[in-house]
Coordinates of C-alpha atoms and ligand atoms in Angstrom, one line a residue:
X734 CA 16.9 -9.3 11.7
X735 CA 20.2 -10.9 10.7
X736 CA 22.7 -11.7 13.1
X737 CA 24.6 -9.5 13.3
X738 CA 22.2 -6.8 13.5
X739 CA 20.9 -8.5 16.1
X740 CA 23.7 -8.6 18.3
X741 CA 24.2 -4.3 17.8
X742 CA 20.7 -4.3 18.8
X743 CA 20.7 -5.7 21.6
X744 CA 23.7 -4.3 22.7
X745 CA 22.5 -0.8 22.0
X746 CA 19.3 -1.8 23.9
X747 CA 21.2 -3.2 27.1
X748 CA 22.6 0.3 27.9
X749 CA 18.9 2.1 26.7
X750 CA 17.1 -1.0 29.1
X751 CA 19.2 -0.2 32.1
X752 CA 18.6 3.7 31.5
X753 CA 15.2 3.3 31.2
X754 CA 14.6 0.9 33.7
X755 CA 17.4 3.4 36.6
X756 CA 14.3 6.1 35.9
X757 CA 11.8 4.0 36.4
X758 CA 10.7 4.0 33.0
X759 CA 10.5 0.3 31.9
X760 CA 7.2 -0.4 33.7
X761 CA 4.2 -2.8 32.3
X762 CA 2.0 -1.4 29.9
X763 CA 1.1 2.4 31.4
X764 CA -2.9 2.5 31.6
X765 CA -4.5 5.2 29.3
X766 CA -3.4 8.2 30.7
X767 CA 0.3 8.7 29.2
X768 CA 0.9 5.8 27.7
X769 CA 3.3 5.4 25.3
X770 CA 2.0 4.3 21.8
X771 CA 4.6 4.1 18.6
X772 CA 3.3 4.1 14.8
X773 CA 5.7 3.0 13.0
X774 CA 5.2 3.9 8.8
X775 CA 3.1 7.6 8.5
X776 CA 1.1 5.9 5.2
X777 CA -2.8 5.6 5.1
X778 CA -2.5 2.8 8.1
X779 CA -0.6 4.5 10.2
X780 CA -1.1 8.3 9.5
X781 CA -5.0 7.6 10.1
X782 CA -4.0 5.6 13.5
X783 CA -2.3 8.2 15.0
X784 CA -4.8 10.7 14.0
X785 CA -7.4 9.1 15.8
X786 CA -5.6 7.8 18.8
X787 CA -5.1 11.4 19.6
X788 CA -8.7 12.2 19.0
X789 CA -10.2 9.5 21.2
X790 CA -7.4 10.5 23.6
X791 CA -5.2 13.4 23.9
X792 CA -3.1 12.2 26.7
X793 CA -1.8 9.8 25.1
X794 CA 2.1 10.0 23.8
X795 CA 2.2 9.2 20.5
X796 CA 5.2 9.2 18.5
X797 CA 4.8 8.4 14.4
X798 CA 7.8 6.8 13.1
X799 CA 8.0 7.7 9.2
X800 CA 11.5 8.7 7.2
X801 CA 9.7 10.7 4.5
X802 CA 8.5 14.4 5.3
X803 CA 6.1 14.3 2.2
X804 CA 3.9 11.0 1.7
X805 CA 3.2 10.3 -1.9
X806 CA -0.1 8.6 -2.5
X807 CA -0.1 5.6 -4.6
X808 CA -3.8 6.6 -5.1
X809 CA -4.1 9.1 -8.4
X810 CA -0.2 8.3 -9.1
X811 CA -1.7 6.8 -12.2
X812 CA -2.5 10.0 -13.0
X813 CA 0.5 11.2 -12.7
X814 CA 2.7 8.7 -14.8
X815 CA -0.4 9.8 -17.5
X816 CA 0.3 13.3 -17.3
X817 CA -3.6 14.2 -15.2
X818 CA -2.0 15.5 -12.4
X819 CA 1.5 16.5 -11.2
X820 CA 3.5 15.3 -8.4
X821 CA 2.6 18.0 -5.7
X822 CA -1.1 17.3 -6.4
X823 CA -0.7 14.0 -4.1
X824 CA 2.3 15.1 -2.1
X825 CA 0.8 15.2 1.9
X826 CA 2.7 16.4 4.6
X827 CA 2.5 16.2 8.2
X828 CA 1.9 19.1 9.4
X829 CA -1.5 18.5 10.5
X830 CA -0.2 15.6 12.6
X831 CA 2.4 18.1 14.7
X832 CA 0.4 20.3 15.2
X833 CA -2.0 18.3 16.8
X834 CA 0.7 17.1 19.3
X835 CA 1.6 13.9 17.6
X836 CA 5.7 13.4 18.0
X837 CA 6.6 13.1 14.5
X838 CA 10.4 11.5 14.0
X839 CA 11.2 11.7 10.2
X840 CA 13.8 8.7 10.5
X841 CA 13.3 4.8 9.7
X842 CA 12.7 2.2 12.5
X843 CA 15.7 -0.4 12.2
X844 CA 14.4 -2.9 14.4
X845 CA 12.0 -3.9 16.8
X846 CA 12.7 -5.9 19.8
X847 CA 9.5 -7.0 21.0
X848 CA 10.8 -8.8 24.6
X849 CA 11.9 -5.0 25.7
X850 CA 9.3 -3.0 23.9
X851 CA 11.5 -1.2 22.0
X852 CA 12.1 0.0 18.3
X853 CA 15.7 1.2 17.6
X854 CA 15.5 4.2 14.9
X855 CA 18.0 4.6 11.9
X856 CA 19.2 7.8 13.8
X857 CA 20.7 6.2 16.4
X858 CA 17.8 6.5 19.2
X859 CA 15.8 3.8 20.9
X860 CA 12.6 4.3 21.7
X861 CA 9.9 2.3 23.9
X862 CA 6.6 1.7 23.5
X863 CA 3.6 0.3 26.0
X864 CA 1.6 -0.2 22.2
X865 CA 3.3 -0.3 19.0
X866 CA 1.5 -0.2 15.3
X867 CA 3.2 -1.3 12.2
X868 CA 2.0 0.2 9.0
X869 CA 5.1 -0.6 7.0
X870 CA 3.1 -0.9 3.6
X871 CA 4.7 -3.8 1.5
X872 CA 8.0 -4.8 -0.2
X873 CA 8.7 -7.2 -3.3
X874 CA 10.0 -10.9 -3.8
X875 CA 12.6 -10.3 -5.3
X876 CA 13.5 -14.3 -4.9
X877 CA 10.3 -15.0 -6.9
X878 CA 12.0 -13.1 -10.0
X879 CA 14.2 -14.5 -12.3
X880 CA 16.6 -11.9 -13.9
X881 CA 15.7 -9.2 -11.9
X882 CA 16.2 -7.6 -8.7
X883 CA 15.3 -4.0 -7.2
X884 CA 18.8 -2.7 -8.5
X885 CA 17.0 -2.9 -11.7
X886 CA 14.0 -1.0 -11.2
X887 CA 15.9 2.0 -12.7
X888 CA 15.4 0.1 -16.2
X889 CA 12.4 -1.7 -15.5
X890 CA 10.3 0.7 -12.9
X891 CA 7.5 -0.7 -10.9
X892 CA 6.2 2.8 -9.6
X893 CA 4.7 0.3 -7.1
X894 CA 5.5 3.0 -4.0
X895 CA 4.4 6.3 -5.7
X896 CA 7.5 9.0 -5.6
X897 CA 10.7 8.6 -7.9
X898 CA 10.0 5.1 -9.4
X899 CA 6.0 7.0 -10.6
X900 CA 8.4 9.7 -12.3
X901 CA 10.4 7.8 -14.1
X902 CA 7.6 5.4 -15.7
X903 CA 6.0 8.9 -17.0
X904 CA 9.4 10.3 -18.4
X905 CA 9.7 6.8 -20.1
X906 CA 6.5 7.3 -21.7
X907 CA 7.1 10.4 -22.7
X908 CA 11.1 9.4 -24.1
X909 CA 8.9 6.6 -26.4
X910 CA 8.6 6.6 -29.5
X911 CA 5.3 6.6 -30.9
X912 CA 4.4 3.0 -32.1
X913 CA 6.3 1.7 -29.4
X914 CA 5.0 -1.0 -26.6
X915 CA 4.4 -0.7 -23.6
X916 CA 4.3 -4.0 -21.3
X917 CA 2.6 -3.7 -18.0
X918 CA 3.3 -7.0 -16.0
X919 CA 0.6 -6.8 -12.7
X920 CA 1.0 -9.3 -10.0
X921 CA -0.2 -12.9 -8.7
X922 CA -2.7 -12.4 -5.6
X923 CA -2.7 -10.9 -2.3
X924 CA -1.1 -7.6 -4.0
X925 CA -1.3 -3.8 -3.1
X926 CA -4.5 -2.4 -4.8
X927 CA -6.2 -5.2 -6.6
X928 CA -7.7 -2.6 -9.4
X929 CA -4.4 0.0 -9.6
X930 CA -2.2 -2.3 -12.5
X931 CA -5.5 -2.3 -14.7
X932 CA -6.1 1.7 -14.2
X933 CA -2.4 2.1 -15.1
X934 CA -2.9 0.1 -18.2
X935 CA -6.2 2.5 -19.1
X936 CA -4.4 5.7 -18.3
X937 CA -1.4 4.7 -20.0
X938 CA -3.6 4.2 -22.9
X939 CA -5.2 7.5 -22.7
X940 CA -1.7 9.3 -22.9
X941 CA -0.8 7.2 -26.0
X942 CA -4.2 7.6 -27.8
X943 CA -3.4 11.7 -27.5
X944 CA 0.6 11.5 -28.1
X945 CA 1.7 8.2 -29.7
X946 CA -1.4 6.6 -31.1
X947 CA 0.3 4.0 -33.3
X948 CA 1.7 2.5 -30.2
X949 CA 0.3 -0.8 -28.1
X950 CA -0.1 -2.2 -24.4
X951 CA 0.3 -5.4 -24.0
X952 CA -0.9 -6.9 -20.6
X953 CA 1.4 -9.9 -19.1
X954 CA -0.8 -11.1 -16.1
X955 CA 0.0 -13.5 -13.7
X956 CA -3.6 -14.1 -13.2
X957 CA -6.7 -15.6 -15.0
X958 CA -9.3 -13.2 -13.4
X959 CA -8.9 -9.4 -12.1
X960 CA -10.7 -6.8 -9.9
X961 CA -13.8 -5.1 -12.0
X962 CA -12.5 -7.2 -15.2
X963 CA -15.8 -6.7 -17.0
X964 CA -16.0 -2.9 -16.4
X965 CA -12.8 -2.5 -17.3
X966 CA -12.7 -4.3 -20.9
X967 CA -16.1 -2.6 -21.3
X968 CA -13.9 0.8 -21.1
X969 CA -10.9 -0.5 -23.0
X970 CA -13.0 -1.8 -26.0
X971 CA -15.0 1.6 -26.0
X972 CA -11.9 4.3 -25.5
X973 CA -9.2 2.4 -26.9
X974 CA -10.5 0.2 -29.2
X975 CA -6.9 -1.8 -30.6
X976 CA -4.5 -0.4 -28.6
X977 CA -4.6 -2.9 -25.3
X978 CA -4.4 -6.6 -25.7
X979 CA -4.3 -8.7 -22.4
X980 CA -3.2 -11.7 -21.5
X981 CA -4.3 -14.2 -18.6
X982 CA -1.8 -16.9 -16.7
X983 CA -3.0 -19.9 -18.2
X984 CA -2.7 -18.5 -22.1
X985 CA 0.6 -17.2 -21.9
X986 CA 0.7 -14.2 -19.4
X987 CA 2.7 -15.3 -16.6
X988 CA 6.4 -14.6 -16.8
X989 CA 9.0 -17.0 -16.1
X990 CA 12.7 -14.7 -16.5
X991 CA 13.1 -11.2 -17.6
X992 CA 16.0 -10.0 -19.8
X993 CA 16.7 -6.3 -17.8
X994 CA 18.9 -4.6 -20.3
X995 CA 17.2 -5.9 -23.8
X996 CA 13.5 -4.9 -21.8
X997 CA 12.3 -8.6 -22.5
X998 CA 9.9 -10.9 -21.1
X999 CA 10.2 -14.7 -21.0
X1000 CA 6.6 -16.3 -20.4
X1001 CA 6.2 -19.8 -18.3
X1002 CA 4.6 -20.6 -22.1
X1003 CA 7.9 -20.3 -23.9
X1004 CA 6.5 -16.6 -25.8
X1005 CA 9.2 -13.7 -25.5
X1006 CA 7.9 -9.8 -25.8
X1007 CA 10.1 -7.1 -26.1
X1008 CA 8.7 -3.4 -24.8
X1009 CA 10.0 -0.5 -25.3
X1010 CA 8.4 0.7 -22.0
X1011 CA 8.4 -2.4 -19.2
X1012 CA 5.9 -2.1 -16.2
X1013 CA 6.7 -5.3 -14.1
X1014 CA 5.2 -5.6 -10.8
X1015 CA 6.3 -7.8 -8.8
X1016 CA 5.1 -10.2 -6.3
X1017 CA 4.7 -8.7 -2.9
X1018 CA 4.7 -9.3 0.9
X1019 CA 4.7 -7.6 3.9
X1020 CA 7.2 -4.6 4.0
X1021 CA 10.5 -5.0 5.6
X1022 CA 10.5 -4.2 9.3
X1023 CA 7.5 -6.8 9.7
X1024 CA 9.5 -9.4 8.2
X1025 CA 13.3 -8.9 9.9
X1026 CA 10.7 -8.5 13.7
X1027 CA 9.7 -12.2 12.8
X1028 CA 5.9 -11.1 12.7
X1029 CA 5.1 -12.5 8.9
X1030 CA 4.2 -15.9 8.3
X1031 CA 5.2 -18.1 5.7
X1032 CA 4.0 -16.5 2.5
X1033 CA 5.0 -13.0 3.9
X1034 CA 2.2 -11.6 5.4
X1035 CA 1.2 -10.3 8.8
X1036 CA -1.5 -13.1 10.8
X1037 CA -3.7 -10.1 13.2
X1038 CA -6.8 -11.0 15.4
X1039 CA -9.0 -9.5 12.6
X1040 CA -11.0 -7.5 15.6
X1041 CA -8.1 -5.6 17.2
X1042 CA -5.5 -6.2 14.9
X1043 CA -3.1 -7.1 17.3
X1044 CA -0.2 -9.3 16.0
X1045 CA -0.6 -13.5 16.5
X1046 CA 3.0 -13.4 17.0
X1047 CA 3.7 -10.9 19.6
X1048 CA 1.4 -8.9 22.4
X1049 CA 1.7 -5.5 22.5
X1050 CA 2.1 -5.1 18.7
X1051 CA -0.4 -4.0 16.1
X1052 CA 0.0 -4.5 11.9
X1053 CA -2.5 -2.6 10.2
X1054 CA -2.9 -1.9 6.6
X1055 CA -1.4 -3.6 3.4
X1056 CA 0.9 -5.7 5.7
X1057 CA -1.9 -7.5 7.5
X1058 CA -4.0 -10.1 6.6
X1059 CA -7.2 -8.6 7.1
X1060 CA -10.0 -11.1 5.9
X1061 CA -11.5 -10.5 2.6
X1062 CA -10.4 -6.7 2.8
X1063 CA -8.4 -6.0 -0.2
X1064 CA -5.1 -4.1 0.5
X1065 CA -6.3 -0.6 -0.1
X1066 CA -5.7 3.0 1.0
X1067 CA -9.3 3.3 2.7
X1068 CA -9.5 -0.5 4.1
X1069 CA -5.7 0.6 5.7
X1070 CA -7.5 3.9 7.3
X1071 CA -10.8 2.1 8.1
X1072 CA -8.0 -0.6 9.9
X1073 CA -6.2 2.7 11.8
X1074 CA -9.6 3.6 12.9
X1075 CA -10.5 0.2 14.2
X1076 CA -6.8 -0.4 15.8
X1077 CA -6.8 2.9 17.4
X1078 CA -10.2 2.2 19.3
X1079 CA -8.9 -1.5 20.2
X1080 CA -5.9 0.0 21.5
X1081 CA -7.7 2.7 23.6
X1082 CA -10.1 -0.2 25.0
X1083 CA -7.0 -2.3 26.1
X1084 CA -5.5 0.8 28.0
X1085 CA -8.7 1.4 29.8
X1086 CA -9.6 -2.2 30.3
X1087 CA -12.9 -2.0 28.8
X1088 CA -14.3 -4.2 25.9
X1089 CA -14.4 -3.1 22.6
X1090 CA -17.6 -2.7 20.2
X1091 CA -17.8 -5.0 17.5
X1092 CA -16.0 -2.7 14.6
X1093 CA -17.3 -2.5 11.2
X1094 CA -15.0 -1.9 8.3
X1095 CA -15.5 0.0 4.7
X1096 CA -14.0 -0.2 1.9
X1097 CA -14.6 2.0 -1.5
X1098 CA -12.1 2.2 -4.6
X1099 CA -12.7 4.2 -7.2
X1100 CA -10.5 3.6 -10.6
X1101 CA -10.1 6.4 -14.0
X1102 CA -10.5 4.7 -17.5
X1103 CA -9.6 8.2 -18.8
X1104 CA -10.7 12.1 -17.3
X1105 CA -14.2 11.6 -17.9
X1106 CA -14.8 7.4 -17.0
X1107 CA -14.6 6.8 -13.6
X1108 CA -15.8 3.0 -11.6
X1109 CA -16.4 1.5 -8.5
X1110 CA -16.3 -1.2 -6.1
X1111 CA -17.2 -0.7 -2.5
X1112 CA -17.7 -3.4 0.4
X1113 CA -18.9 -3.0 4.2
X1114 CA -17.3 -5.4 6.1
X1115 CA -18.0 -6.8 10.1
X1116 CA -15.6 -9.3 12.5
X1117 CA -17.0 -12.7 13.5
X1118 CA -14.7 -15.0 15.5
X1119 CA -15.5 -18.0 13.0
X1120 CA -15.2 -15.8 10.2
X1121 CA -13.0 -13.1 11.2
X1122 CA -13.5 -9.9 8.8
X1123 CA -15.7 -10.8 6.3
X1124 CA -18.1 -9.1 3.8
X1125 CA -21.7 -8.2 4.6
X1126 CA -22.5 -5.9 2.0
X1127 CA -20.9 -3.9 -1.5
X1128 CA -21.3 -3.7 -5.1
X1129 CA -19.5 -2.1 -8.3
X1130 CA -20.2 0.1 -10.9
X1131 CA -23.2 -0.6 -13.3
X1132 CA -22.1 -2.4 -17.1
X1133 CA -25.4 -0.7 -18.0
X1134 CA -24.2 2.9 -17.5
X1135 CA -24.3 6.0 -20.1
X1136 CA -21.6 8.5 -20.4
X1137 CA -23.1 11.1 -17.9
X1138 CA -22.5 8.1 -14.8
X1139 CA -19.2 7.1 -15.8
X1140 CA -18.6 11.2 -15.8
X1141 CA -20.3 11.2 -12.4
X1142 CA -18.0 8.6 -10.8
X1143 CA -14.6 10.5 -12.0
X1144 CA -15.4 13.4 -9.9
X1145 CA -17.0 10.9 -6.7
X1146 CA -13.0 9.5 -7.2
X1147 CA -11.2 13.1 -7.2
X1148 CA -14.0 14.0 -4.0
X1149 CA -13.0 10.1 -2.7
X1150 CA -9.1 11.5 -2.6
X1151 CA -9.8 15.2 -1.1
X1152 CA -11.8 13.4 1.4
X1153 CA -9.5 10.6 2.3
X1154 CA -6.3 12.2 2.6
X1155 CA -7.7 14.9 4.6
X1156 CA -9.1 12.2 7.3
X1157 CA -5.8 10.4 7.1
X1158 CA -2.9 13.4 7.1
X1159 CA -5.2 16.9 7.2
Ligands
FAD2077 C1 -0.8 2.6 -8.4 C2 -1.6 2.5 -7.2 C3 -2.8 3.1 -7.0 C4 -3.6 2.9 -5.9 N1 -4.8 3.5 -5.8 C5 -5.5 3.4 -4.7 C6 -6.8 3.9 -4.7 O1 -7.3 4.6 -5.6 N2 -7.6 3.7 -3.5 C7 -7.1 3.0 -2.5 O2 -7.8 2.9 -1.5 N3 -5.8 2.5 -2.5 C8 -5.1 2.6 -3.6 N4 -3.8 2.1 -3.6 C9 -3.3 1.3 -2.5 C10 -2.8 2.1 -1.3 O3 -1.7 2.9 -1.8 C11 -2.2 1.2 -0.3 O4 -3.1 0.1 0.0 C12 -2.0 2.0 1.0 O5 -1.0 2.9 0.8 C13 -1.6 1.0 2.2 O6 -1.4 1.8 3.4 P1 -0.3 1.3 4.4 O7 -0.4 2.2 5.5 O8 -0.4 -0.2 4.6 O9 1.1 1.5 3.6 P2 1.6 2.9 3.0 O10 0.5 3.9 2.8 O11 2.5 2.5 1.8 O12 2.5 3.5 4.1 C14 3.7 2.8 4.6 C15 4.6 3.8 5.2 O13 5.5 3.1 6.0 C16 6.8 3.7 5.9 N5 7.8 2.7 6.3 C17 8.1 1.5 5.8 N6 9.1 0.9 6.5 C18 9.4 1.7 7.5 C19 10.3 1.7 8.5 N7 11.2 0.7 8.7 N8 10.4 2.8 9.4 C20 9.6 3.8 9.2 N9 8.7 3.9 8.3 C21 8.6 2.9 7.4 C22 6.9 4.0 4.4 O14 7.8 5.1 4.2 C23 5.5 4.5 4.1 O15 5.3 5.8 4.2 C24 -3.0 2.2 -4.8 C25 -1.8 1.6 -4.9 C26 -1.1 1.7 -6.1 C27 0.3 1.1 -6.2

């Protein structure tokens, strides 16, 4: 929080704190019965959290903090900006969560102040918490990028948070012409979905290969190794034989300044590539609210105790999802709802004063090569105190694998989608 901000804040929250505290209301943490738990950000993280706070306890007061009224899902938004599936198709609501008695506030969170227990909302209110969550996804280094900021994103979208920026990547596609290039530009690690930039690249493909087959991806990575490489080259050089070339760091892939209005790439290695169509994604960190609280460390992520995922910066507050560091979990929509599940019974045991089970937590992510060529990677993870989360178990798709598997694993991803968003927001 700058400054100024700061000062408004506290301001605002020195007439809430003397309200609150006149009715009796600013007491220590309220034990289980009534207690007052805040989720702010209604993504997989936080949607799941709340959903299953309620369940483990319905007398709980839980509010969900979360500006949009329909959540679009990153996962299958590749799909989309390929033309597989339309918007609606992976538009959830919150309905569910209403109706179930969860307080619902369709309005951003501004700022938390952690000393008071309070998180002032963009529409004016303050509201105060005996547990807060933070499920604020991620936001992008802009500092890291030379040339280009998010006032740009309009020429060079990232579609990186599914909704407008996913639209205007497909209508780009489709404006092409064919024999065009298309750039896709993923990210150095930790990044949202480790897999997602190299789906994009193959569905991208498989909307050229049916509309503009004379045109070319080319694959700027800031990386020399990525997610289910093997599996996915294995794909490319099978459905799309020609059409993708990629390029790792250390032979010319990572970019060094981009050229916003002429839609060209300066590599660290001196190479310029003009696109017709430019995909950069850019290097992330935790999303905003974490940061301006002061709850990020220095390379913009969340620090947690991996078991409860309470903050190592300040009691009372919980960072689940994409935000946190989480061990070897990769930032994913089912680690962040495995995460809501485990925070939720963590924050349940802390009410009650009883001690938590070891958690386990799960991790499966499906990606599409084209409608019929789906593959996998799934881990099972536990909590040690040496460790903290790490892997006990997994695996990924077969290279050995006929056409009939690959077919097999495209429908376990659209059932993988049904079933996750209907645990997180049905
Ligand atoms: C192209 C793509 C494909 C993907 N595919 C998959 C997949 O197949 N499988 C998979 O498991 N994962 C996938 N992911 C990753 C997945 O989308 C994320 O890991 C997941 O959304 C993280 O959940 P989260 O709760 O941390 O953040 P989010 O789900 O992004 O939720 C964050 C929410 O917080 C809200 N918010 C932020 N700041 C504030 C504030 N100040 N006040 C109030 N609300 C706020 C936002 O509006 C947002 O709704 C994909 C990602 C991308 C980009």
């Amino acid at each position: 929080m700058n400054n100024i901000s700061r000062r408004k804040f506290i301001k605002h929250l020195a007439a809430s704190a003397a309200l609150f505290s006149a009715q009796g209301l600013l007491t220590s943490c309220s034990k289980g019965s009534r207690a007052r738990v805040v989720i702010v950000g209604g993504g997989f993280g936080g949607s799941t959290c709340a959903r299953y706070l309620q369940r483990f306890d319905s007398s709980l007061k839980i509010t969900l903090i979360e500006p949009s009224r329909q959540f679009i899902t990153c996962p299958f938004s590749n799909m989309v900006i390929s033309g597989m599936q339309t918007m609606d198709s992976i538009s959830q609501g919150y309905t569910a969560q209403t109706n179930r008695g969860i307080n619902v506030l369709h309005t951003r969170a501004r700022a938390v102040d952690a000393s008071v227990r309070m998180v002032a909302l963009d529409n004016g209110d303050v509201i105060q918490y005996d547990k807060l969550v933070l499920s604020p996804g991620i936001d992008f280094k802009w500092n890291d990028v030379e040339g280009m900021d998010e006032n740009d994103t309009e020429i060079i979208p990232h579609a990186w948070k599914a909704g407008a920026q996913t639209t205007l990547l497909r209508n780009q596609l489709i404006a092409m012409d064919d024999g065009g290039v298309v750039i896709v530009a993923p990210p150095v690690n930790p990044f949202r979905c480790p897999p997602a930039p190299y789906e994009r690249v193959s569905l991208i493909a498989h909307y050229l290969k049916q509309h503009k087959p004379k045109s070319k991806i080319l694959v700027l990575d800031a990386k020399d190794t990525f997610s289910k490489q093997a599996l996915f080259m294995q794909g490319w050089e099978e459905l799309y034989p020609g059409m993708i070339e990629w390029v790792s760091a250390s032979k010319g892939g990572r970019i060094d300044e981009i050229d916003v209005a002429r839609r060209t790439l300066y590599t660290e290695s001196g190479d310029k590539h003009k696109g017709d169509v430019v995909n950069f994604i850019p290097p992330q960190k935790a999303g905003m609210l974490a940061q301006n609280a002061g709850l990020t460390n220095n390379d913009g992520w969340c620090s947690v105790d991996q078991r409860t995922f309470e903050s190592k910066e300040s009691k009372y507050i919980y960072i689940i999802g994409d935000a946190c560091i989480a061990g070897t979990m990769s930032k994913a929509g089912f680690a962040a709802n495995s995460q809501g599940k485990v925070c939720a019974a963590a924050i349940i045991s802390s009410l009650r004063e009883v001690a938590m089970p070891d958690p386990s937590y799960v991790n499966t992510c499906y990606s599409l090569l084209s409608p019929d060529y789906g593959i996998s990677v799934t881990a099972v993870f536990r909590y040690s105190k040496d460790k903290g989360i790490y892997k006990t178990g997994g695996g990924v798709s077969p290279l050995e694998a006929d056409a009939a598997y690959r077919l097999q694993e495209a429908r376990y991803a659209k059932g993988w989608y049904d079933s996750i968003t209907m645990d997180t927001f049905g």
